[in-house]
mmCIF file with all atom_site columns, C-alpha atoms in Angstrom:
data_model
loop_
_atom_site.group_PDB
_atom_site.id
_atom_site.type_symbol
_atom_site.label_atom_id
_atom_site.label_alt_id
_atom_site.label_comp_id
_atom_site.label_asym_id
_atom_site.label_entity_id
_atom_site.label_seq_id
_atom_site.pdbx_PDB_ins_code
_atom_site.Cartn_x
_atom_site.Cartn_y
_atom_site.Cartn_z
_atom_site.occupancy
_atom_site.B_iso_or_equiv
_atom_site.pdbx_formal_charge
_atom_site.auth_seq_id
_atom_site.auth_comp_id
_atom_site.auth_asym_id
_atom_site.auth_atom_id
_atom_site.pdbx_PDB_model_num
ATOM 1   C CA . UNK A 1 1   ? 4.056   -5.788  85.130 1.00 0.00 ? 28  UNK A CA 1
ATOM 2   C CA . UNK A 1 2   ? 4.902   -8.206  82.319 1.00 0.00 ? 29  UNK A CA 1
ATOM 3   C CA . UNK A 1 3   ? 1.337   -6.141  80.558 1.00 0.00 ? 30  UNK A CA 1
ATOM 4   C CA . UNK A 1 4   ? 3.323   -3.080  80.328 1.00 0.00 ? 31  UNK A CA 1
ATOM 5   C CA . UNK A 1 5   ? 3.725   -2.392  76.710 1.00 0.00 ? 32  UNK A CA 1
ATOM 6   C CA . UNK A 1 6   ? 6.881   -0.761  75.628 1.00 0.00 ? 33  UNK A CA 1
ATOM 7   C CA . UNK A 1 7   ? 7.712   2.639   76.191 1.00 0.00 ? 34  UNK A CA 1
ATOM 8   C CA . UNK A 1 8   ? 10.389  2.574   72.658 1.00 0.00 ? 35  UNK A CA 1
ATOM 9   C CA . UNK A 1 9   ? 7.664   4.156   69.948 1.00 0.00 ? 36  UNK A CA 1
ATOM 10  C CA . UNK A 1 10  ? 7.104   6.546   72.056 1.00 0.00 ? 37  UNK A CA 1
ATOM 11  C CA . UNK A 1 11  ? 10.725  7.344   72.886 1.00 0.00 ? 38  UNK A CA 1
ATOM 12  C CA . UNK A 1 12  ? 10.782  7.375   69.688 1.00 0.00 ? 39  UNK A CA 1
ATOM 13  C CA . UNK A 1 13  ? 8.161   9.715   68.549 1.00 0.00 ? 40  UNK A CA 1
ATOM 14  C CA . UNK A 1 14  ? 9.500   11.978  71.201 1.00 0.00 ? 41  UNK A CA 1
ATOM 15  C CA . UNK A 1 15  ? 12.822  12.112  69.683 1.00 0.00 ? 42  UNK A CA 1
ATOM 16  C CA . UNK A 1 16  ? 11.217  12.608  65.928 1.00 0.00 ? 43  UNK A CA 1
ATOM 17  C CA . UNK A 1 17  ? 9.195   15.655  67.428 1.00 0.00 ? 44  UNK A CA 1
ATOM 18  C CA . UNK A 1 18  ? 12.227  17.100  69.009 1.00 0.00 ? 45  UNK A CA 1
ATOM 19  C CA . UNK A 1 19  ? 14.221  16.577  65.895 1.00 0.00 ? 46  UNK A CA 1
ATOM 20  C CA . UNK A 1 20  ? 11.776  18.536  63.778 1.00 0.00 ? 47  UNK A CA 1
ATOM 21  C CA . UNK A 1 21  ? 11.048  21.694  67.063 1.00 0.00 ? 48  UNK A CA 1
ATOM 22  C CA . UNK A 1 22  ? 14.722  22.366  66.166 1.00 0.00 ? 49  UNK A CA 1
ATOM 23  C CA . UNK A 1 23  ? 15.438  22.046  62.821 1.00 0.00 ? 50  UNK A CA 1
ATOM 24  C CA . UNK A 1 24  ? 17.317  19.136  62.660 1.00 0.00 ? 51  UNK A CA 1
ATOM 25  C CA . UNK A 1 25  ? 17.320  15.632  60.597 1.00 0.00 ? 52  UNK A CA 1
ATOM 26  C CA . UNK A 1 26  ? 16.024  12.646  62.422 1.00 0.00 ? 53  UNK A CA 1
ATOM 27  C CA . UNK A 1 27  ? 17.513  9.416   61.229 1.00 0.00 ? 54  UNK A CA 1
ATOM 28  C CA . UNK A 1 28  ? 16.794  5.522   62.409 1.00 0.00 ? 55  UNK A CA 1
ATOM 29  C CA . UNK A 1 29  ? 19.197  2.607   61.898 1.00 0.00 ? 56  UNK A CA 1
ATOM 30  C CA . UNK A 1 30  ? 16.870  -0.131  61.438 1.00 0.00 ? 57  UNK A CA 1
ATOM 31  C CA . UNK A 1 31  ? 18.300  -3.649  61.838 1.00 0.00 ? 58  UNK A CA 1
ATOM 32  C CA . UNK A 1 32  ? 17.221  -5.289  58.580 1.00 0.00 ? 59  UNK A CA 1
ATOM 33  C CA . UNK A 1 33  ? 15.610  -8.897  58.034 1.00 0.00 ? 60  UNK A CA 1
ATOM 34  C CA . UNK A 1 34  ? 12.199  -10.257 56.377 1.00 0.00 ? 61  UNK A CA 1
ATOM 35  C CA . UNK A 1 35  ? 9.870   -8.714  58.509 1.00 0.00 ? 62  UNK A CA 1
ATOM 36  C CA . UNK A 1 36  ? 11.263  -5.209  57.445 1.00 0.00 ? 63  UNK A CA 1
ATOM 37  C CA . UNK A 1 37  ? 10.473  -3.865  53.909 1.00 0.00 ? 64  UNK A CA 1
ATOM 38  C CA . UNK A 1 38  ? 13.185  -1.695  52.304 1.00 0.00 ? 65  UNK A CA 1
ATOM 39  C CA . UNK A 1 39  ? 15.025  -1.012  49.727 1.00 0.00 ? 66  UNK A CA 1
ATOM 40  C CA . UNK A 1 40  ? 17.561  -4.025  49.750 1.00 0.00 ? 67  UNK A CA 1
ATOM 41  C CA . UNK A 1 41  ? 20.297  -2.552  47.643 1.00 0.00 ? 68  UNK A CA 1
ATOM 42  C CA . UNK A 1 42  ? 20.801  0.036   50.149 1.00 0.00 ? 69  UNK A CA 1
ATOM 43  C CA . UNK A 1 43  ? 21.358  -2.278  53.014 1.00 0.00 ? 70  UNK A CA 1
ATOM 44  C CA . UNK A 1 44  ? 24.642  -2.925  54.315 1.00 0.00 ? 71  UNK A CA 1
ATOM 45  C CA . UNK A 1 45  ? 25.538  -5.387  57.225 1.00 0.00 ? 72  UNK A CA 1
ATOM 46  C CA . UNK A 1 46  ? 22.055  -6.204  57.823 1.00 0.00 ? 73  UNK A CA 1
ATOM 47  C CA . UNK A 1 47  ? 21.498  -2.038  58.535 1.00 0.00 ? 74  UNK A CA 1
ATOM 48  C CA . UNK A 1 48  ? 20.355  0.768   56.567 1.00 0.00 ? 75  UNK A CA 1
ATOM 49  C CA . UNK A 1 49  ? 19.861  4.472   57.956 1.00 0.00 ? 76  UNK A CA 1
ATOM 50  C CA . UNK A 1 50  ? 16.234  5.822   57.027 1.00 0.00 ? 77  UNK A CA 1
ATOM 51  C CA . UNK A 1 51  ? 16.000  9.858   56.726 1.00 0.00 ? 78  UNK A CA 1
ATOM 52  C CA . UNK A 1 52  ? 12.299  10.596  58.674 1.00 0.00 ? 79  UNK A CA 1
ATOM 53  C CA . UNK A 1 53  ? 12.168  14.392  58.040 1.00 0.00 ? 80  UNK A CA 1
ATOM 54  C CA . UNK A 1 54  ? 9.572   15.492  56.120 1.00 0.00 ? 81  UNK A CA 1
ATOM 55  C CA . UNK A 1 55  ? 11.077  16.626  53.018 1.00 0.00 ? 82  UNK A CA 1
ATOM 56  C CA . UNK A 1 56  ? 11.886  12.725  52.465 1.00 0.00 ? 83  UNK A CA 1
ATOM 57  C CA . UNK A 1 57  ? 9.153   10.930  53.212 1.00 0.00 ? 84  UNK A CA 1
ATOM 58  C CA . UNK A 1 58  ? 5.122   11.224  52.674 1.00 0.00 ? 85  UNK A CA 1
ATOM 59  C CA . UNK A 1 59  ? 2.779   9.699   55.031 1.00 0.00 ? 86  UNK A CA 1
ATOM 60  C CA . UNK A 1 60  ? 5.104   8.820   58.297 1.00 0.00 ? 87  UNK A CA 1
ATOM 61  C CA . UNK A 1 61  ? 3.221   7.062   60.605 1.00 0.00 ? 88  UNK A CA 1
ATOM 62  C CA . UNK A 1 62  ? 4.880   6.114   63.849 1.00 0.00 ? 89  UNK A CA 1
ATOM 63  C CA . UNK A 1 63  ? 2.526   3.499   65.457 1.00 0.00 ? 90  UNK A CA 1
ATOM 64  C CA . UNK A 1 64  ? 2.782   1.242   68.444 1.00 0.00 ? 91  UNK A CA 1
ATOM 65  C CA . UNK A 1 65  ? 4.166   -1.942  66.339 1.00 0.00 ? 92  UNK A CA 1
ATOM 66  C CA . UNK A 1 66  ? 5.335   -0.189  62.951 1.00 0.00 ? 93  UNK A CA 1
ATOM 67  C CA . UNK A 1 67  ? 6.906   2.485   61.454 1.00 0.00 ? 94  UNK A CA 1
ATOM 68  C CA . UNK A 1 68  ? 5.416   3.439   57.519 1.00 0.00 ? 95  UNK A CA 1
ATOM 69  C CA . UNK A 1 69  ? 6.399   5.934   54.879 1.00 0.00 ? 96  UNK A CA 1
ATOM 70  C CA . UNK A 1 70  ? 6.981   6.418   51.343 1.00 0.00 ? 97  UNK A CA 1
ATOM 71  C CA . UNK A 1 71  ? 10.314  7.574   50.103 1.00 0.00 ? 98  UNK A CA 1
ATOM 72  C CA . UNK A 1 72  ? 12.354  7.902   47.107 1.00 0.00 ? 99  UNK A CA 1
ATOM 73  C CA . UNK A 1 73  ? 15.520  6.014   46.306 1.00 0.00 ? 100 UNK A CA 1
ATOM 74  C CA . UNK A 1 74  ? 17.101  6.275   42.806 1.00 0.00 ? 101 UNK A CA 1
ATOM 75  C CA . UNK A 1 75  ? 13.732  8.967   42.101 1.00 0.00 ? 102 UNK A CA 1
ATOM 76  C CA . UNK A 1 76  ? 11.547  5.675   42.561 1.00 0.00 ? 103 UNK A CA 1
ATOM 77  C CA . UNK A 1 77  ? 8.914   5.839   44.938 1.00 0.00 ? 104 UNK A CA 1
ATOM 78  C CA . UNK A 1 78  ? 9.243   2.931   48.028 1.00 0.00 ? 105 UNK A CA 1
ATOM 79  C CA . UNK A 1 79  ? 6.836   1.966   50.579 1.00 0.00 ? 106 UNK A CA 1
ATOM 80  C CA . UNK A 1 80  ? 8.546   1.442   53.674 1.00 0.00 ? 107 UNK A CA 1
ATOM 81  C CA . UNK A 1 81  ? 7.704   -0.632  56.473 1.00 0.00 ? 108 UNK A CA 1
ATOM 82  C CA . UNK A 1 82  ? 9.791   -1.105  59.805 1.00 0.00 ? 109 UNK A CA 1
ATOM 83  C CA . UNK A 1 83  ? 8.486   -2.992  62.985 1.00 0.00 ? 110 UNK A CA 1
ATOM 84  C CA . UNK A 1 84  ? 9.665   -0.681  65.819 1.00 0.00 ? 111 UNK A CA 1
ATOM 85  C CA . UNK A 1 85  ? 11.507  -3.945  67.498 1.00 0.00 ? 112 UNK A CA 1
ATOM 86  C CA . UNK A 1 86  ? 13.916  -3.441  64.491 1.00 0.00 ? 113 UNK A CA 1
ATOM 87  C CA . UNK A 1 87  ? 14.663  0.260   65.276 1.00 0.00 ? 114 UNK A CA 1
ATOM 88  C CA . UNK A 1 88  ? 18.440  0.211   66.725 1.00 0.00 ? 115 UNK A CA 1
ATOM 89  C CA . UNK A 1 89  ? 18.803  4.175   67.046 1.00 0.00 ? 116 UNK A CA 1
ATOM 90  C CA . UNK A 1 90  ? 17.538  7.362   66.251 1.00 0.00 ? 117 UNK A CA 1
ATOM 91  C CA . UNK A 1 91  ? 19.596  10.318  66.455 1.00 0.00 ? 118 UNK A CA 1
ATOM 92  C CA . UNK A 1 92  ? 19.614  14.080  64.661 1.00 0.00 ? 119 UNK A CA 1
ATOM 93  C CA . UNK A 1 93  ? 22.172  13.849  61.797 1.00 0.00 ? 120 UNK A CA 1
ATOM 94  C CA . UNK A 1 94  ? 23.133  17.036  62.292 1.00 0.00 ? 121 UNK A CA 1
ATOM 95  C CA . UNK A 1 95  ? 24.690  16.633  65.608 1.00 0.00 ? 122 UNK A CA 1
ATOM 96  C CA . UNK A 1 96  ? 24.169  13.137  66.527 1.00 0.00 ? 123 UNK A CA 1
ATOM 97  C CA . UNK A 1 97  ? 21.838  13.174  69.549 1.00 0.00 ? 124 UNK A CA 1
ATOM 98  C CA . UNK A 1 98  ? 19.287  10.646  69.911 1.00 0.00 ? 125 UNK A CA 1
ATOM 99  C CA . UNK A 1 99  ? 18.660  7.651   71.193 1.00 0.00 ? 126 UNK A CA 1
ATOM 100 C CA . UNK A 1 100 ? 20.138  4.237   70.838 1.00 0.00 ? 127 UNK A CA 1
ATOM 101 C CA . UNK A 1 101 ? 17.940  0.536   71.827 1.00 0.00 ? 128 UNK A CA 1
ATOM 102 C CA . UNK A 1 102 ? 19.365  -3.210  72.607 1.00 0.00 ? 129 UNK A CA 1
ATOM 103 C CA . UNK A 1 103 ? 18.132  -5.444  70.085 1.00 0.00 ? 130 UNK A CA 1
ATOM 104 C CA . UNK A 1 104 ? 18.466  -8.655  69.875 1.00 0.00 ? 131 UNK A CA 1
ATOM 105 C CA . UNK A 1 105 ? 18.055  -10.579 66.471 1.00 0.00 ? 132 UNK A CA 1
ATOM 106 C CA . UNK A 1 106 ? 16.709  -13.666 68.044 1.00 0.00 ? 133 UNK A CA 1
ATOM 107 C CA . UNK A 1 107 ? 14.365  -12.105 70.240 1.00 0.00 ? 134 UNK A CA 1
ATOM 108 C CA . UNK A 1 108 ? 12.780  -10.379 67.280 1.00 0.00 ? 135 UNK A CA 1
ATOM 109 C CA . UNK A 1 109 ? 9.166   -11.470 66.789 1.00 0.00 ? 136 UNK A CA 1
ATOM 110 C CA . UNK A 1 110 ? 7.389   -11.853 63.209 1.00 0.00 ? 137 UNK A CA 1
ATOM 111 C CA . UNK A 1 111 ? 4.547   -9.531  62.870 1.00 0.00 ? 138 UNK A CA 1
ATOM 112 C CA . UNK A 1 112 ? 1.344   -8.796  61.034 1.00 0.00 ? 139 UNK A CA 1
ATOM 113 C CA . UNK A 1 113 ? 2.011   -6.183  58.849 1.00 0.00 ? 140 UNK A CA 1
ATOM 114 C CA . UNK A 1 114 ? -0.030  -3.230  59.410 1.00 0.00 ? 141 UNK A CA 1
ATOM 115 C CA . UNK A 1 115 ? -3.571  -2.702  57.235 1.00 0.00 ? 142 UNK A CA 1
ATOM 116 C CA . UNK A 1 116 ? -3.055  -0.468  54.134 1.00 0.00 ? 143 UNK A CA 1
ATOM 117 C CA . UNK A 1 117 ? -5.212  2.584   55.487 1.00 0.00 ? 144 UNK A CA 1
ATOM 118 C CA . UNK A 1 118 ? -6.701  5.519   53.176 1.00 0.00 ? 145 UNK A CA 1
ATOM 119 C CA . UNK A 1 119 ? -2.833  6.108   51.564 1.00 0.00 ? 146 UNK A CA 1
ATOM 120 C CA . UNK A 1 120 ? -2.744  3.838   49.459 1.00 0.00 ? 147 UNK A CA 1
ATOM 121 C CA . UNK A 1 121 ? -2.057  4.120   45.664 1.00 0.00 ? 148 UNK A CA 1
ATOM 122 C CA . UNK A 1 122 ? -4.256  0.893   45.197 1.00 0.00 ? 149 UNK A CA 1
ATOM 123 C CA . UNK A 1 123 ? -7.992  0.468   45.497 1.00 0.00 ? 150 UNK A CA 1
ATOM 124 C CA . UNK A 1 124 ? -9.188  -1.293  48.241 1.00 0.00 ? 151 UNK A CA 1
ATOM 125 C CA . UNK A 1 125 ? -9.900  -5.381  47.900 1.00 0.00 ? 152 UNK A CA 1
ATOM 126 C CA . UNK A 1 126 ? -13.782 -5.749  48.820 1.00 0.00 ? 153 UNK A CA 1
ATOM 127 C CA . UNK A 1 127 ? -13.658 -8.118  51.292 1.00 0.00 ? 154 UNK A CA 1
ATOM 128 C CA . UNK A 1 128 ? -14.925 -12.038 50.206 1.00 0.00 ? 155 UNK A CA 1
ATOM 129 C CA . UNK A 1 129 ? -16.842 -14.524 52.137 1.00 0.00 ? 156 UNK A CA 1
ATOM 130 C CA . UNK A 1 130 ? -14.737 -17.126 53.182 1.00 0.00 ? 157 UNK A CA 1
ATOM 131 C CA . UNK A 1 131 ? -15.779 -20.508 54.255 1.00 0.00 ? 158 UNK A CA 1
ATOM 132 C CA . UNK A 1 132 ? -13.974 -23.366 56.906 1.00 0.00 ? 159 UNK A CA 1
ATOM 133 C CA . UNK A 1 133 ? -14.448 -26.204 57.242 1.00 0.00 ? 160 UNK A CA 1
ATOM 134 C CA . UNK A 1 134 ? -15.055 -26.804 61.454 1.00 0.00 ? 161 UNK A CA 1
ATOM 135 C CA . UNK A 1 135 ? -15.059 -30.533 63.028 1.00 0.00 ? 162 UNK A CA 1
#
């Protein structure tokens, strides 16, 4: 059963749908380290609280491994990325029901970022051959 993949993105996709059926705000605390890409001035204690309605961000995507969006913060646009093992909560600010997760900071696993998909502000990199050298 060790296979079983985890059952928190979609807990947590739930929760986001739920949020926005009713009206309400869905917010994450995200636990905050390398492998998440915020804003840094806005973190405190290793946290920061992430608004995912849709008035604040543009392209959520709630996957399997990550969590991505665009936001403003100060009026300047921000890519986010968070790895769903970094998600500690996510509750409806207007109330506060949600849903909190264990986390562990020493459990948490470096992982590859997701690929940059049709969103992006950039032009795609062509991809190069690439040589190695096999003995």
């Amino acid at each position: 059963m060790s296979d079983v993949p985890s059952n928190k993105p979609y807990l947590i996709r739930a929760l986001h749908q739920w949020c926005a059926d009713f009206g309400f705000t869905p917010f994450i605390a995200v636990f905050v380290d390398q492998n998440v890409e915020v804003p840094m001035e806005f973190v405190k204690k290793d946290e920061i609280v992430l608004n995912l309605s849709t008035e604040a961000c543009h392209n959520l995507q709630i996957e399997n491994d990550w969590i991505s969006f665009q936001a403003r913060f100060g009026g300047v646009p921000k890519k986010i990325l968070v790895p769903i093992s970094h998600v500690l909560a996510i509750y409806a600010r207007e109330n506060g029901q949600g849903m909190s997760f264990p986390f562990d900071p020493n459990q948490a696993k470096t992982q590859n970022r997701p690929s940059e998909q049709g969103g992006s502000d950039e032009p795609p990199k062509p991809n190069r051959p690439s040589l190695k050298i096999v003995k």
